[in-house]
Structure formats: C-alpha cells, structure tokens
mmCIF file of C-alpha atoms in Angstrom:
data_model
loop_
_atom_site.group_PDB
_atom_site.id
_atom_site.type_symbol
_atom_site.label_atom_id
_atom_site.label_comp_id
_atom_site.label_asym_id
_atom_site.label_seq_id
_atom_site.Cartn_x
_atom_site.Cartn_y
_atom_site.Cartn_z
ATOM 1 C CA MET A 1 9.929 -6.475 8.610
ATOM 2 C CA THR A 2 10.104 -3.086 6.915
ATOM 3 C CA MET A 3 7.145 -1.522 5.103
ATOM 4 C CA VAL A 4 8.865 -2.157 1.759
ATOM 5 C CA GLU A 5 9.265 -5.831 2.674
ATOM 6 C CA ARG A 6 5.649 -6.067 3.874
ATOM 7 C CA CYS A 7 4.410 -4.580 0.608
ATOM 8 C CA ALA A 8 6.693 -6.804 -1.470
ATOM 9 C CA LYS A 9 5.459 -9.884 0.387
ATOM 10 C CA ALA A 10 1.836 -8.823 -0.191
ATOM 11 C CA ILE A 11 2.506 -8.322 -3.925
ATOM 12 C CA TYR A 12 4.245 -11.708 -4.123
ATOM 13 C CA GLU A 13 1.420 -13.513 -2.341
ATOM 14 C CA LYS A 14 -1.280 -11.767 -4.405
ATOM 15 C CA ARG A 15 0.426 -12.638 -7.694
ATOM 16 C CA ASN A 16 1.286 -16.231 -6.795
ATOM 17 C CA GLY A 17 -1.767 -17.275 -4.801
ATOM 18 C CA ILE A 18 -2.488 -19.816 -2.131
ATOM 19 C CA GLY A 19 0.073 -22.569 -1.844
ATOM 20 C CA CYS A 20 2.972 -20.549 -3.229
ATOM 21 C CA THR A 21 6.396 -20.979 -1.675
ATOM 22 C CA PRO A 22 6.463 -18.825 1.473
ATOM 23 C CA TRP A 23 8.103 -15.422 1.117
ATOM 24 C CA SER A 24 10.531 -16.317 3.901
ATOM 25 C CA GLN A 25 11.875 -19.167 1.753
ATOM 26 C CA GLN A 26 12.385 -17.102 -1.398
ATOM 27 C CA LYS A 27 15.950 -16.379 -2.458
ATOM 28 C CA LYS A 28 17.158 -12.783 -2.586
ATOM 29 C CA VAL A 29 17.234 -12.825 -6.400
ATOM 30 C CA HIS A 30 13.555 -13.850 -6.530
ATOM 31 C CA ARG A 31 12.532 -11.227 -3.962
ATOM 32 C CA ALA A 32 14.266 -8.352 -5.780
ATOM 33 C CA PRO A 33 11.566 -7.609 -8.412
ATOM 34 C CA TYR A 34 8.856 -7.591 -5.744
ATOM 35 C CA LEU A 35 10.916 -5.250 -3.577
ATOM 36 C CA ASP A 36 11.374 -2.936 -6.580
ATOM 37 C CA ASP A 37 7.623 -2.963 -7.239
ATOM 38 C CA ALA A 38 6.892 -2.193 -3.590
ATOM 39 C CA LYS A 39 9.349 0.730 -3.565
ATOM 40 C CA ALA A 40 7.797 2.163 -6.725
ATOM 41 C CA ALA A 41 4.301 1.946 -5.246
ATOM 42 C CA ILE A 42 5.324 3.526 -1.948
ATOM 43 C CA ARG A 43 7.088 6.376 -3.786
ATOM 44 C CA GLU A 44 3.860 7.152 -5.653
ATOM 45 C CA ILE A 45 1.816 7.232 -2.453
ATOM 46 C CA ARG A 46 3.865 10.253 -1.354
ATOM 47 C CA GLU A 47 1.958 12.409 -3.847
ATOM 48 C CA ASN A 48 -1.734 12.583 -2.943
ATOM 49 C CA THR A 49 -4.537 12.777 -5.463
ATOM 50 C CA PRO A 50 -7.029 15.612 -4.930
ATOM 51 C CA ALA A 51 -9.530 13.112 -3.480
ATOM 52 C CA MET A 52 -6.920 11.805 -1.030
ATOM 53 C CA SER A 53 -6.072 15.344 0.090
ATOM 54 C CA GLU A 54 -9.758 16.110 0.659
ATOM 55 C CA ALA A 55 -10.295 12.904 2.643
ATOM 56 C CA MET A 56 -7.277 13.752 4.779
ATOM 57 C CA ARG A 57 -8.547 17.283 5.384
ATOM 58 C CA ILE A 58 -11.980 16.051 6.458
ATOM 59 C CA ALA A 59 -10.545 13.319 8.694
ATOM 60 C CA ASN A 60 -8.238 15.796 10.414
ATOM 61 C CA MET A 61 -11.148 18.210 10.963
ATOM 62 C CA ASN A 62 -13.231 15.381 12.472
ATOM 63 C CA ILE A 63 -10.424 14.416 14.826
ATOM 64 C CA ALA A 64 -9.806 18.039 15.820
ATOM 65 C CA GLY A 65 -13.541 18.488 16.392
ATOM 66 C CA GLY A 66 -13.645 15.483 18.686
ATOM 67 C CA TYR A 67 -15.682 13.335 16.312
ATOM 68 C CA GLY A 68 -13.045 10.625 15.947
ATOM 69 C CA GLY A 69 -12.734 8.400 12.937
ATOM 70 C CA PRO A 70 -9.731 7.336 10.891
ATOM 71 C CA SER A 71 -6.533 9.361 10.875
ATOM 72 C CA GLY A 72 -5.872 11.600 7.900
ATOM 73 C CA TRP A 73 -3.335 9.095 6.601
ATOM 74 C CA GLU A 74 -5.796 6.187 6.857
ATOM 75 C CA ALA A 75 -8.543 8.212 5.193
ATOM 76 C CA ALA A 76 -6.215 9.147 2.318
ATOM 77 C CA ILE A 77 -5.159 5.518 1.750
ATOM 78 C CA ASP A 78 -8.770 4.298 1.984
ATOM 79 C CA THR A 79 -9.733 6.896 -0.618
ATOM 80 C CA ALA A 80 -6.907 5.815 -2.940
ATOM 81 C CA LEU A 81 -8.128 2.215 -2.765
ATOM 82 C CA LYS A 82 -11.746 3.269 -3.372
ATOM 83 C CA GLU A 83 -10.691 5.378 -6.367
ATOM 84 C CA GLN A 84 -9.177 2.288 -7.988
ATOM 85 C CA GLU A 85 -12.214 0.145 -7.188
ATOM 86 C CA GLY A 86 -14.373 2.810 -8.823
ATOM 87 C CA GLU A 87 -12.344 2.583 -12.016
ATOM 88 C CA LYS A 88 -12.939 -1.184 -12.224
ATOM 89 C CA GLY A 89 -16.726 -0.917 -11.998
#
C-alpha cells in the first residue's frame, strides 16, 4: 500500500469510525475523495513550519552528536502534530 493509500485509509477510518465498511471493500469511486484529501495533506507536509524546521535541526544535531533520538523527519512530523494539539487547547 502506498503512503497516499495509507493516509487515505486512515482519513476514511477516522471519519467513519468503528464498524465502518473496510477500506479494502470500498469501491474506487468512494475511495477517490479520501485519496484526494491524502494527496493534499502530503503535499502540504513538504513545506515545513519554522517549528518543524527547528525540531529537525535539533534532532539531526543530536544524532550527529551520538545522542540518538528520533530522526529529523520524525521530529518534524511530531512537532507538526503537537502544534495542532496546541491550537485545540
């Protein structure tokens, strides 16, 4: 399954909840809007926010310094998710 398909499936399952018809049983026409949403989201992730860039920089410095931790990519995505959570509260 491609990343676009994985994201579309996650969007579908989040919107439709437990007990919804499995993604694998959805017709192509029903999957299309979710695939479009997933593509739009992934396109936006290409452009980091300042906080994402900073998290990536720090993570890469930690890895280079032998301290370990998440990759720069993981740190940037984690930061993006935390930014949104912060807006809710």
